[in-house]
Amino acid sequence: MRPLAVIGNVNVDLILGPAAPWPKAGTEIIVDHDELRVGGAAGNSALAWQALGVEFEIAANIGSDQFGRWLSEAFRHRSDKWPVRPEKTTLSVGITHPDGERTFFTTRGHLPRFSLADVFAVIEGTTLQGGYALLCGSFLTDDLTADYDAFFDWADGHGITVALDTGWPLDGWTDDNCAATRAWLSRSGIALLNEVESTTLAGIADPIEAARQIRSHMPEGAIVVVKRGPDGALAIGPDGSLVSVTAPVVEVVDTIGAGDVFNAAFLAALASDEPLVSCLMAGTEVASRAISTLPRTYGGPTSLQEPVR
């Protein structure tokens, strides 16, 4: 199996819900469930790899408070070299809704200060050589994002394929954010986008044509994946061919981190040299299991091949 790493945002998620309709100011409501868990795109992907028995590295930072210590403990030895920032740890409160969607309230916390030096404190290029680096949280990790050119140079120099999932920009998909994302994708070997992101970037309503347009601006042999939620996923492969899969029908508990879990299972299968269609199936199966279980589960080490029932 090729080496794997995830680089980006790890924070605390407090999940509450479901809530509908949105309560009036000054009132209080009771919800059916709550869960305090590791969050952030990098954290969600790493948790999935950990549950699936996949070997990986994770580069992140934490704040200098009890939440930071709690995050570090969740990843045991993998967090030994994480830098500790003097800021409070970033906290996201996610309010779920009956349709499975959610609303986030997030503090800035420690994430903007995650830097390229922090990445190099954890990951050695020679160790990850020939493998995949999942790069996520682009619009939250200000210091690292400012050094993306140097990061891509480092990855290229060690034969590391970057799989990019930027996440949602805090100020929306402005022209500047779209231009920045296109520039990052031009140096990435894999794009892991949801349907809205892909159609917005391409300016094309059809997700298949949007994926083809995005791939035309990426390096030769790149893979573009479009995550479509209950409609499954599609990909344009290294040879330009279209591959698609459907998603299992499940009863949704909450969709928080679904795309991050998909990324983890997809890349784990890809790192094992599975065919592209098998990688898409692994992503949709494991993500479907995660969003339909409470407490959240991902399955075990054999779950990349097991269908969700």
mmCIF file of C-alpha atoms in Angstrom:
data_model
loop_
_atom_site.group_PDB
_atom_site.id
_atom_site.type_symbol
_atom_site.label_atom_id
_atom_site.label_comp_id
_atom_site.label_asym_id
_atom_site.label_seq_id
_atom_site.Cartn_x
_atom_site.Cartn_y
_atom_site.Cartn_z
ATOM 1 C CA MET A 1 0.000 0.000 0.000
ATOM 2 C CA ARG A 2 1.309 3.441 -0.897
ATOM 3 C CA PRO A 3 1.886 5.777 2.078
ATOM 4 C CA LEU A 4 -0.900 8.148 3.075
ATOM 5 C CA ALA A 5 -1.026 11.426 4.965
ATOM 6 C CA VAL A 6 -3.616 14.074 5.676
ATOM 7 C CA ILE A 7 -2.674 17.713 6.165
ATOM 8 C CA GLY A 8 -5.038 20.400 7.378
ATOM 9 C CA ASN A 9 -7.672 21.337 9.911
ATOM 10 C CA VAL A 10 -8.323 19.391 13.105
ATOM 11 C CA ASN A 11 -10.746 20.950 15.574
ATOM 12 C CA VAL A 12 -13.499 20.101 18.030
ATOM 13 C CA ASP A 13 -17.054 19.454 16.839
ATOM 14 C CA LEU A 14 -20.034 19.686 19.188
ATOM 15 C CA ILE A 15 -23.032 18.237 17.364
ATOM 16 C CA LEU A 16 -26.562 19.010 18.564
ATOM 17 C CA GLY A 17 -29.940 18.329 17.000
ATOM 18 C CA PRO A 18 -32.123 17.905 15.167
ATOM 19 C CA ALA A 19 -33.580 21.399 15.347
ATOM 20 C CA ALA A 20 -36.537 22.555 13.255
ATOM 21 C CA PRO A 21 -37.748 25.160 12.846
ATOM 22 C CA TRP A 22 -34.860 27.434 13.796
ATOM 23 C CA PRO A 23 -35.691 28.759 17.301
ATOM 24 C CA LYS A 24 -36.559 32.377 17.948
ATOM 25 C CA ALA A 25 -33.990 34.574 19.677
ATOM 26 C CA GLY A 26 -34.195 34.408 23.448
ATOM 27 C CA THR A 27 -35.835 30.961 23.562
ATOM 28 C CA GLU A 28 -34.598 27.480 24.469
ATOM 29 C CA ILE A 29 -35.333 24.112 22.860
ATOM 30 C CA ILE A 30 -34.540 20.499 23.732
ATOM 31 C CA VAL A 31 -32.864 18.297 21.106
ATOM 32 C CA ASP A 32 -32.647 14.514 20.934
ATOM 33 C CA HIS A 33 -28.927 13.941 20.639
ATOM 34 C CA ASP A 34 -25.542 15.476 21.269
ATOM 35 C CA GLU A 35 -22.031 14.335 20.492
ATOM 36 C CA LEU A 36 -18.632 15.866 21.225
ATOM 37 C CA ARG A 37 -16.136 14.526 18.718
ATOM 38 C CA VAL A 38 -12.965 15.194 16.778
ATOM 39 C CA GLY A 39 -13.788 17.325 13.765
ATOM 40 C CA GLY A 40 -12.357 19.322 10.918
ATOM 41 C CA ALA A 41 -11.791 17.871 7.463
ATOM 42 C CA ALA A 42 -8.377 16.436 8.338
ATOM 43 C CA GLY A 43 -9.645 15.092 11.652
ATOM 44 C CA ASN A 44 -12.664 13.403 10.066
ATOM 45 C CA SER A 45 -10.552 11.714 7.395
ATOM 46 C CA ALA A 46 -7.984 10.578 9.946
ATOM 47 C CA LEU A 47 -10.656 9.088 12.211
ATOM 48 C CA ALA A 48 -11.965 7.067 9.277
ATOM 49 C CA TRP A 49 -8.488 5.766 8.398
ATOM 50 C CA GLN A 50 -7.889 4.925 12.043
ATOM 51 C CA ALA A 51 -11.130 2.906 12.249
ATOM 52 C CA LEU A 52 -10.413 1.164 8.951
ATOM 53 C CA GLY A 53 -7.002 0.013 10.131
ATOM 54 C CA VAL A 54 -5.156 2.105 7.546
ATOM 55 C CA GLU A 55 -1.616 3.275 8.329
ATOM 56 C CA PHE A 56 -1.223 7.042 7.883
ATOM 57 C CA GLU A 57 0.343 10.247 9.124
ATOM 58 C CA ILE A 58 -1.517 13.410 10.069
ATOM 59 C CA ALA A 59 -0.050 16.917 10.197
ATOM 60 C CA ALA A 60 -2.043 19.378 12.270
ATOM 61 C CA ASN A 61 -1.719 21.843 15.127
ATOM 62 C CA ILE A 62 -3.719 22.401 18.320
ATOM 63 C CA GLY A 63 -4.530 25.149 20.782
ATOM 64 C CA SER A 64 -3.084 25.418 24.268
ATOM 65 C CA ASP A 65 -6.231 24.489 26.192
ATOM 66 C CA GLN A 66 -8.075 21.385 27.374
ATOM 67 C CA PHE A 67 -9.650 20.901 23.956
ATOM 68 C CA GLY A 68 -6.215 20.850 22.359
ATOM 69 C CA ARG A 69 -5.051 18.169 24.765
ATOM 70 C CA TRP A 70 -8.208 16.179 24.097
ATOM 71 C CA LEU A 71 -7.635 16.295 20.338
ATOM 72 C CA SER A 72 -4.054 15.171 20.774
ATOM 73 C CA GLU A 73 -5.126 12.218 22.921
ATOM 74 C CA ALA A 74 -7.566 11.059 20.231
ATOM 75 C CA PHE A 75 -4.664 10.380 17.835
ATOM 76 C CA ARG A 76 -2.183 9.060 20.400
ATOM 77 C CA HIS A 77 1.350 8.724 18.946
ATOM 78 C CA ARG A 78 0.360 10.362 15.656
ATOM 79 C CA SER A 79 -0.023 13.705 17.444
ATOM 80 C CA ASP A 80 3.300 13.613 19.305
ATOM 81 C CA LYS A 81 4.882 16.234 17.044
ATOM 82 C CA TRP A 82 1.876 18.513 16.602
ATOM 83 C CA PRO A 83 2.803 22.123 17.408
ATOM 84 C CA VAL A 84 0.806 23.777 20.208
ATOM 85 C CA ARG A 85 -0.374 27.319 19.522
ATOM 86 C CA PRO A 86 -1.062 29.912 22.265
ATOM 87 C CA GLU A 87 -4.589 30.403 20.891
ATOM 88 C CA LYS A 88 -7.711 28.567 22.013
ATOM 89 C CA THR A 89 -8.570 25.446 20.025
ATOM 90 C CA THR A 90 -11.018 26.026 17.193
ATOM 91 C CA LEU A 91 -14.535 24.885 18.130
ATOM 92 C CA SER A 92 -17.418 24.173 15.733
ATOM 93 C CA VAL A 93 -20.966 23.799 16.980
ATOM 94 C CA GLY A 94 -23.005 21.930 14.394
ATOM 95 C CA ILE A 95 -26.796 22.101 14.570
ATOM 96 C CA THR A 96 -28.370 19.275 12.599
ATOM 97 C CA HIS A 97 -31.758 19.494 10.911
ATOM 98 C CA PRO A 98 -34.366 16.777 10.264
ATOM 99 C CA ASP A 99 -33.344 16.451 6.600
ATOM 100 C CA GLY A 100 -29.773 15.534 7.612
ATOM 101 C CA GLU A 101 -28.306 18.934 6.717
ATOM 102 C CA ARG A 102 -26.579 21.138 9.267
ATOM 103 C CA THR A 103 -25.583 24.670 10.271
ATOM 104 C CA PHE A 104 -22.141 25.445 11.736
ATOM 105 C CA PHE A 105 -20.971 28.108 14.152
ATOM 106 C CA THR A 106 -17.162 28.077 14.248
ATOM 107 C CA THR A 107 -14.544 30.048 16.176
ATOM 108 C CA ARG A 108 -11.286 31.007 14.468
ATOM 109 C CA GLY A 109 -9.120 29.569 17.235
ATOM 110 C CA HIS A 110 -5.809 27.919 16.367
ATOM 111 C CA LEU A 111 -6.414 26.915 12.744
ATOM 112 C CA PRO A 112 -5.253 30.097 10.959
ATOM 113 C CA ARG A 113 -1.782 29.639 12.478
ATOM 114 C CA PHE A 114 -1.231 26.158 11.012
ATOM 115 C CA SER A 115 1.902 26.592 8.894
ATOM 116 C CA LEU A 116 4.226 24.845 6.462
ATOM 117 C CA ALA A 117 6.754 24.498 9.282
ATOM 118 C CA ASP A 118 4.079 22.644 11.252
ATOM 119 C CA VAL A 119 3.669 20.215 8.347
ATOM 120 C CA PHE A 120 7.415 19.589 8.165
ATOM 121 C CA ALA A 121 7.520 19.034 11.939
ATOM 122 C CA VAL A 122 5.376 15.916 11.437
ATOM 123 C CA ILE A 123 5.935 14.580 7.915
ATOM 124 C CA GLU A 124 9.196 13.766 6.158
ATOM 125 C CA GLY A 125 9.092 13.825 2.377
ATOM 126 C CA THR A 126 11.137 10.651 2.088
ATOM 127 C CA THR A 127 8.617 8.749 4.234
ATOM 128 C CA LEU A 128 5.676 9.843 2.089
ATOM 129 C CA GLN A 129 7.523 9.479 -1.229
ATOM 130 C CA GLY A 130 5.375 7.882 -3.922
ATOM 131 C CA GLY A 131 2.246 8.236 -1.788
ATOM 132 C CA TYR A 132 -0.747 10.500 -1.419
ATOM 133 C CA ALA A 133 -1.167 13.656 0.667
ATOM 134 C CA LEU A 134 -4.757 14.724 1.331
ATOM 135 C CA LEU A 135 -4.660 18.520 1.636
ATOM 136 C CA CYS A 136 -7.781 20.058 3.146
ATOM 137 C CA GLY A 137 -9.155 23.054 5.015
ATOM 138 C CA SER A 138 -7.599 25.502 2.571
ATOM 139 C CA PHE A 139 -9.785 28.447 3.551
ATOM 140 C CA LEU A 140 -9.172 27.997 7.285
ATOM 141 C CA THR A 141 -5.400 27.439 7.521
ATOM 142 C CA ASP A 142 -4.259 30.925 6.574
ATOM 143 C CA ASP A 143 -0.512 30.544 7.224
ATOM 144 C CA LEU A 144 -0.185 27.252 5.344
ATOM 145 C CA THR A 145 -2.381 28.385 2.478
ATOM 146 C CA ALA A 146 -0.111 31.398 1.962
ATOM 147 C CA ASP A 147 2.745 28.905 1.435
ATOM 148 C CA TYR A 148 0.910 26.499 -0.880
ATOM 149 C CA ASP A 149 3.390 27.109 -3.706
ATOM 150 C CA ALA A 150 6.238 25.934 -1.483
ATOM 151 C CA PHE A 151 4.137 22.989 -0.313
ATOM 152 C CA PHE A 152 3.463 21.877 -3.892
ATOM 153 C CA ASP A 153 7.160 22.268 -4.727
ATOM 154 C CA TRP A 154 7.993 20.005 -1.772
ATOM 155 C CA ALA A 155 5.402 17.418 -2.855
ATOM 156 C CA ASP A 156 6.658 17.445 -6.448
ATOM 157 C CA GLY A 157 10.224 17.017 -5.258
ATOM 158 C CA HIS A 158 9.318 13.838 -3.386
ATOM 159 C CA GLY A 159 6.939 12.311 -5.925
ATOM 160 C CA ILE A 160 3.929 12.864 -3.641
ATOM 161 C CA THR A 161 0.502 13.129 -5.280
ATOM 162 C CA VAL A 162 -1.625 15.853 -3.695
ATOM 163 C CA ALA A 163 -5.356 15.164 -3.321
ATOM 164 C CA LEU A 164 -7.065 18.516 -2.773
ATOM 165 C CA ASP A 165 -10.339 19.181 -0.953
ATOM 166 C CA THR A 166 -10.485 22.878 -0.142
ATOM 167 C CA GLY A 167 -13.673 22.862 1.894
ATOM 168 C CA TRP A 168 -16.201 25.684 1.773
ATOM 169 C CA PRO A 169 -14.879 29.281 1.702
ATOM 170 C CA LEU A 170 -16.078 31.353 4.650
ATOM 171 C CA ASP A 171 -17.026 34.196 2.300
ATOM 172 C CA GLY A 172 -18.485 31.955 -0.409
ATOM 173 C CA TRP A 173 -17.271 31.090 -3.896
ATOM 174 C CA THR A 174 -16.148 34.553 -4.905
ATOM 175 C CA ASP A 175 -14.146 35.120 -8.076
ATOM 176 C CA ASP A 176 -10.951 35.308 -6.007
ATOM 177 C CA ASN A 177 -11.679 32.039 -4.201
ATOM 178 C CA CYS A 178 -12.481 30.280 -7.464
ATOM 179 C CA ALA A 179 -9.275 31.574 -9.047
ATOM 180 C CA ALA A 180 -7.203 30.449 -6.066
ATOM 181 C CA THR A 181 -8.777 26.977 -6.144
ATOM 182 C CA ARG A 182 -8.111 26.601 -9.869
ATOM 183 C CA ALA A 183 -4.468 27.529 -9.269
ATOM 184 C CA TRP A 184 -4.126 24.910 -6.518
ATOM 185 C CA LEU A 185 -5.825 22.270 -8.646
ATOM 186 C CA SER A 186 -3.386 22.963 -11.484
ATOM 187 C CA ARG A 187 -0.713 21.426 -9.223
ATOM 188 C CA SER A 188 -2.814 18.633 -7.711
ATOM 189 C CA GLY A 189 -3.057 15.073 -8.996
ATOM 190 C CA ILE A 190 -6.500 14.474 -7.519
ATOM 191 C CA ALA A 191 -9.476 16.791 -7.024
ATOM 192 C CA LEU A 192 -12.041 15.757 -4.412
ATOM 193 C CA LEU A 193 -14.987 18.117 -4.852
ATOM 194 C CA ASN A 194 -18.671 18.080 -4.103
ATOM 195 C CA GLU A 195 -21.180 18.829 -6.824
ATOM 196 C CA VAL A 196 -21.714 22.491 -5.941
ATOM 197 C CA GLU A 197 -17.963 23.120 -5.808
ATOM 198 C CA SER A 198 -17.314 21.465 -9.158
ATOM 199 C CA THR A 199 -20.130 23.196 -11.028
ATOM 200 C CA THR A 200 -19.263 26.566 -9.464
ATOM 201 C CA LEU A 201 -15.579 26.307 -10.360
ATOM 202 C CA ALA A 202 -16.313 25.244 -13.909
ATOM 203 C CA GLY A 203 -19.279 27.537 -14.439
ATOM 204 C CA ILE A 204 -21.108 24.527 -15.921
ATOM 205 C CA ALA A 205 -24.331 23.117 -14.459
ATOM 206 C CA ASP A 206 -23.746 19.521 -15.529
ATOM 207 C CA PRO A 207 -21.404 17.802 -13.015
ATOM 208 C CA ILE A 208 -19.872 15.485 -15.621
ATOM 209 C CA GLU A 209 -18.982 18.293 -17.978
ATOM 210 C CA ALA A 210 -17.830 20.380 -15.026
ATOM 211 C CA ALA A 211 -15.466 17.598 -13.959
ATOM 212 C CA ARG A 212 -14.067 17.318 -17.486
ATOM 213 C CA GLN A 213 -13.507 21.067 -17.656
ATOM 214 C CA ILE A 214 -11.692 21.103 -14.295
ATOM 215 C CA ARG A 215 -9.513 18.164 -15.299
ATOM 216 C CA SER A 216 -8.416 19.976 -18.454
ATOM 217 C CA HIS A 217 -6.559 22.465 -16.237
ATOM 218 C CA MET A 218 -4.881 19.823 -14.053
ATOM 219 C CA PRO A 219 -1.685 17.829 -14.658
ATOM 220 C CA GLU A 220 -1.707 14.967 -17.149
ATOM 221 C CA GLY A 221 -3.236 11.825 -15.674
ATOM 222 C CA ALA A 222 -5.153 13.690 -12.967
ATOM 223 C CA ILE A 223 -8.334 12.319 -11.361
ATOM 224 C CA VAL A 224 -11.366 14.505 -10.687
ATOM 225 C CA VAL A 225 -13.934 13.154 -8.228
ATOM 226 C CA VAL A 226 -17.362 14.715 -7.757
ATOM 227 C CA LYS A 227 -19.128 13.688 -4.543
ATOM 228 C CA ARG A 228 -22.891 13.766 -5.057
ATOM 229 C CA GLY A 229 -24.274 12.764 -1.661
ATOM 230 C CA PRO A 230 -27.319 10.468 -2.006
ATOM 231 C CA ASP A 231 -26.713 10.359 -5.773
ATOM 232 C CA GLY A 232 -23.344 8.627 -5.277
ATOM 233 C CA ALA A 233 -20.139 9.813 -6.917
ATOM 234 C CA LEU A 234 -18.494 10.150 -10.302
ATOM 235 C CA ALA A 235 -14.937 10.520 -11.464
ATOM 236 C CA ILE A 236 -12.989 11.357 -14.582
ATOM 237 C CA GLY A 237 -10.074 8.938 -14.570
ATOM 238 C CA PRO A 238 -6.440 9.328 -15.620
ATOM 239 C CA ASP A 239 -7.324 8.334 -19.198
ATOM 240 C CA GLY A 240 -10.279 10.718 -19.357
ATOM 241 C CA SER A 241 -12.943 8.039 -18.980
ATOM 242 C CA LEU A 242 -16.069 8.532 -16.861
ATOM 243 C CA VAL A 243 -16.765 6.242 -13.903
ATOM 244 C CA SER A 244 -19.778 6.554 -11.597
ATOM 245 C CA VAL A 245 -21.408 4.679 -8.716
ATOM 246 C CA THR A 246 -24.671 4.954 -6.806
ATOM 247 C CA ALA A 247 -24.895 5.377 -3.044
ATOM 248 C CA PRO A 248 -26.613 2.974 -0.631
ATOM 249 C CA VAL A 249 -30.011 4.059 0.642
ATOM 250 C CA VAL A 250 -29.621 4.739 4.368
ATOM 251 C CA GLU A 251 -31.487 6.549 7.112
ATOM 252 C CA VAL A 252 -29.400 9.659 7.715
ATOM 253 C CA VAL A 253 -28.470 10.704 11.251
ATOM 254 C CA ASP A 254 -26.185 13.591 10.264
ATOM 255 C CA THR A 255 -24.081 14.360 7.210
ATOM 256 C CA ILE A 256 -21.293 16.233 9.008
ATOM 257 C CA GLY A 257 -17.951 15.109 7.610
ATOM 258 C CA ALA A 258 -19.475 12.797 5.000
ATOM 259 C CA GLY A 259 -17.218 14.108 2.258
ATOM 260 C CA ASP A 260 -14.153 13.796 4.481
ATOM 261 C CA VAL A 261 -14.957 10.158 5.250
ATOM 262 C CA PHE A 262 -15.467 9.548 1.533
ATOM 263 C CA ASN A 263 -12.026 11.037 0.861
ATOM 264 C CA ALA A 264 -10.393 8.701 3.381
ATOM 265 C CA ALA A 265 -11.970 5.514 2.049
ATOM 266 C CA PHE A 266 -11.436 6.527 -1.581
ATOM 267 C CA LEU A 267 -7.729 7.244 -1.054
ATOM 268 C CA ALA A 268 -7.199 4.089 1.015
ATOM 269 C CA ALA A 269 -8.524 2.035 -1.886
ATOM 270 C CA LEU A 270 -6.520 4.059 -4.414
ATOM 271 C CA ALA A 271 -3.343 3.581 -2.369
ATOM 272 C CA SER A 272 -3.980 -0.162 -2.589
ATOM 273 C CA ASP A 273 -4.082 0.113 -6.412
ATOM 274 C CA GLU A 274 -7.793 -0.712 -6.601
ATOM 275 C CA PRO A 275 -9.632 0.177 -9.842
ATOM 276 C CA LEU A 276 -11.201 3.627 -9.859
ATOM 277 C CA VAL A 277 -14.751 2.253 -9.666
ATOM 278 C CA SER A 278 -13.787 0.272 -6.539
ATOM 279 C CA CYS A 279 -12.344 3.417 -4.992
ATOM 280 C CA LEU A 280 -15.610 5.275 -5.599
ATOM 281 C CA MET A 281 -17.579 2.384 -4.146
ATOM 282 C CA ALA A 282 -15.388 2.317 -1.048
ATOM 283 C CA GLY A 283 -15.906 6.046 -0.540
ATOM 284 C CA THR A 284 -19.684 5.915 -0.857
ATOM 285 C CA GLU A 285 -20.066 2.757 1.250
ATOM 286 C CA VAL A 286 -17.974 3.933 4.199
ATOM 287 C CA ALA A 287 -19.414 7.476 4.123
ATOM 288 C CA SER A 288 -22.954 6.068 4.025
ATOM 289 C CA ARG A 289 -22.228 3.954 7.082
ATOM 290 C CA ALA A 290 -20.787 6.943 8.933
ATOM 291 C CA ILE A 291 -23.740 9.266 8.336
ATOM 292 C CA SER A 292 -26.321 6.646 9.321
ATOM 293 C CA THR A 293 -24.917 5.536 12.697
ATOM 294 C CA LEU A 294 -24.966 7.105 16.167
ATOM 295 C CA PRO A 295 -22.456 6.974 17.738
ATOM 296 C CA ARG A 296 -20.730 7.231 14.379
ATOM 297 C CA THR A 297 -19.032 4.092 13.082
ATOM 298 C CA TYR A 298 -16.975 3.406 9.975
ATOM 299 C CA GLY A 299 -16.704 -0.363 10.104
ATOM 300 C CA GLY A 300 -13.432 -2.194 10.604
ATOM 301 C CA PRO A 301 -10.378 -2.994 8.503
ATOM 302 C CA THR A 302 -12.448 -5.048 6.020
ATOM 303 C CA SER A 303 -15.104 -2.378 5.507
ATOM 304 C CA LEU A 304 -13.587 -1.048 2.293
ATOM 305 C CA GLN A 305 -14.963 -4.139 0.584
ATOM 306 C CA GLU A 306 -18.187 -4.599 2.590
ATOM 307 C CA PRO A 307 -21.506 -3.185 1.303
ATOM 308 C CA VAL A 308 -23.750 -1.212 3.638
ATOM 309 C CA ARG A 309 -26.989 -3.045 4.390
#
